[in-house]
Short mmCIF file of C-alpha atoms in Angstrom, two decimals:
data_model
loop_
_atom_site.label_atom_id
_atom_site.label_comp_id
_atom_site.label_asym_id
_atom_site.label_seq_id
_atom_site.Cartn_x
_atom_site.Cartn_y
_atom_site.Cartn_z
CA UNK A 40 3.57 135.32 118.02
CA UNK A 41 4.07 131.66 119.44
CA UNK A 42 5.65 128.87 117.68
CA UNK A 43 4.03 125.39 116.92
CA UNK A 44 4.14 122.76 119.63
CA UNK A 45 2.63 120.37 117.38
CA UNK A 46 5.27 118.48 115.20
CA UNK A 47 2.71 117.66 112.62
CA UNK A 48 3.15 120.50 110.04
CA UNK A 49 2.08 121.67 106.72
CA UNK A 50 5.55 120.84 105.17
CA UNK A 51 5.29 117.28 106.17
CA UNK A 52 1.85 116.51 104.16
CA UNK A 53 2.64 118.12 101.17
CA UNK A 54 3.56 116.18 98.23
CA UNK A 55 7.17 116.21 97.46
CA UNK A 56 6.61 117.79 93.90
CA UNK A 57 4.95 121.11 95.71
CA UNK A 58 7.95 121.33 97.93
CA UNK A 59 9.65 123.55 95.34
CA UNK A 60 6.39 126.18 94.84
CA UNK A 61 7.38 130.26 94.77
CA UNK A 62 5.40 133.29 93.99
CA UNK A 63 6.86 135.61 92.38
CA UNK A 64 5.62 139.37 92.29
CA UNK A 65 6.73 142.26 89.72
CA UNK A 66 5.17 145.03 87.70
CA UNK A 67 4.27 145.09 84.31
CA UNK A 68 3.06 148.44 82.89
CA UNK A 69 2.86 149.54 86.48
CA UNK A 70 0.11 146.90 87.42
CA UNK A 71 1.10 144.30 90.27
CA UNK A 72 1.63 140.62 88.64
CA UNK A 73 1.89 137.69 90.92
CA UNK A 74 2.95 134.32 89.43
CA UNK A 75 3.32 131.08 90.97
CA UNK A 76 6.09 128.69 89.89
CA UNK A 77 7.07 126.67 88.33
CA UNK A 78 4.32 127.06 85.35
CA UNK A 79 4.34 130.54 85.64
CA UNK A 80 0.50 129.87 86.59
CA UNK A 81 -1.11 133.68 87.33
CA UNK A 82 -2.27 134.23 90.76
CA UNK A 83 -5.27 136.49 90.15
CA UNK A 84 -7.34 138.38 92.84
CA UNK A 85 -10.95 136.55 92.14
CA UNK A 86 -11.11 133.75 94.59
CA UNK A 87 -9.81 136.12 97.32
CA UNK A 88 -12.58 138.93 96.34
CA UNK A 89 -15.40 136.15 96.69
CA UNK A 90 -14.33 135.77 100.32
CA UNK A 91 -13.41 139.16 101.31
CA UNK A 92 -13.33 142.50 98.99
CA UNK A 93 -10.29 144.81 100.04
CA UNK A 94 -8.84 145.89 97.14
CA UNK A 95 -11.07 144.99 93.75
CA UNK A 96 -8.37 146.93 91.54
CA UNK A 97 -5.75 144.36 92.20
CA UNK A 98 -2.69 143.34 94.59
CA UNK A 99 -0.35 145.30 96.19
CA UNK A 100 2.64 144.69 98.76
CA UNK A 101 5.20 146.74 100.46
CA UNK A 102 2.99 148.32 102.99
CA UNK A 103 -0.08 147.39 105.46
CA UNK A 104 -2.90 148.54 102.91
CA UNK A 105 -5.91 146.95 101.13
CA UNK A 106 -3.97 145.77 98.29
CA UNK A 107 -1.27 143.85 100.25
CA UNK A 108 -4.57 142.29 102.38
CA UNK A 109 -6.05 140.96 98.81
CA UNK A 110 -2.79 139.68 98.05
CA UNK A 111 -2.36 137.93 101.79
CA UNK A 112 -5.52 136.15 101.50
CA UNK A 113 -4.90 135.31 97.70
CA UNK A 114 -1.51 133.41 98.55
CA UNK A 115 -2.97 131.80 101.33
CA UNK A 116 -5.85 130.56 99.58
CA UNK A 117 -3.74 129.55 96.67
CA UNK A 118 -0.73 127.95 98.90
CA UNK A 119 -3.19 126.10 101.11
CA UNK A 120 -6.41 126.03 99.36
CA UNK A 121 -8.14 126.37 102.57
CA UNK A 122 -10.49 128.66 103.05
CA UNK A 123 -10.77 129.14 106.47
CA UNK A 124 -7.40 128.93 107.48
CA UNK A 125 -6.72 131.74 105.11
CA UNK A 126 -9.55 134.08 106.31
CA UNK A 127 -7.91 133.17 109.86
CA UNK A 128 -4.21 134.02 109.00
CA UNK A 129 -4.05 136.36 106.23
CA UNK A 130 -3.95 139.59 108.04
CA UNK A 131 -0.97 138.39 110.42
CA UNK A 132 0.53 137.17 107.02
CA UNK A 133 -0.26 140.48 105.36
CA UNK A 134 1.85 142.05 108.60
CA UNK A 135 4.66 139.91 108.94
CA UNK A 136 5.27 139.06 104.87
CA UNK A 137 3.32 140.62 102.51
CA UNK A 138 3.94 144.11 103.80
CA UNK A 139 7.80 143.49 103.81
CA UNK A 140 7.94 142.60 99.98
CA UNK A 141 9.51 145.17 98.06
CA UNK A 142 10.17 145.58 94.46
CA UNK A 143 10.43 149.15 92.99
CA UNK A 144 11.85 149.22 89.13
CA UNK A 145 10.31 147.40 85.88
CA UNK A 146 13.43 145.06 86.06
CA UNK A 147 12.86 143.88 90.04
CA UNK A 148 10.72 141.58 91.41
CA UNK A 149 10.10 139.53 94.77
CA UNK A 150 10.12 136.00 95.19
CA UNK A 151 8.38 133.91 98.36
CA UNK A 152 9.16 130.29 98.63
CA UNK A 153 7.01 127.34 99.72
CA UNK A 154 9.90 127.02 103.14
CA UNK A 155 9.59 130.84 103.34
CA UNK A 156 5.92 130.70 103.86
CA UNK A 157 5.71 127.70 106.04
CA UNK A 158 8.04 129.56 108.14
CA UNK A 159 6.16 132.49 108.22
CA UNK A 160 3.22 130.42 108.99
CA UNK A 161 4.52 128.63 112.07
CA UNK A 162 5.67 132.07 113.13
CA UNK A 163 1.85 133.61 112.94
CA UNK A 164 -0.14 130.74 114.27
CA UNK A 165 -1.22 129.15 117.16
CA UNK A 166 -2.20 126.13 115.45
CA UNK A 167 -0.81 123.40 112.64
CA UNK A 168 -0.31 124.70 109.35
CA UNK A 169 -3.35 123.95 106.78
CA UNK A 170 -3.17 119.98 106.26
CA UNK A 171 -2.96 119.54 102.80
CA UNK A 172 -2.05 121.16 99.29
CA UNK A 173 -3.55 120.43 96.08
#
């Protein structure tokens, strides 16, 4: 994938308070749970399902299937608040990032920071990353 040539990037336009956002995924009673931190706000599939219905049963990670596709779309929607951008880039984000996430045991989790998301988006897009985060 090509690198961005435009110096105007997503990181430069986000308010400083949003720079420390992280998504954390873990299993609770066998179910995949994703939270946005700080604040432990739960990320749910509903908004992403309204755009593309890959996995009505919920999120998954660690492989390239429908559950990871739903998670990739939901993460980009939440992170960028830009439906068009999320729809254009979630499949590449699934392949490059979500399929690589892992946590096997009940005490394990994965963590994806804003800087990691920004870096992945720079690698998987041919255009400037989404302009703002709310």
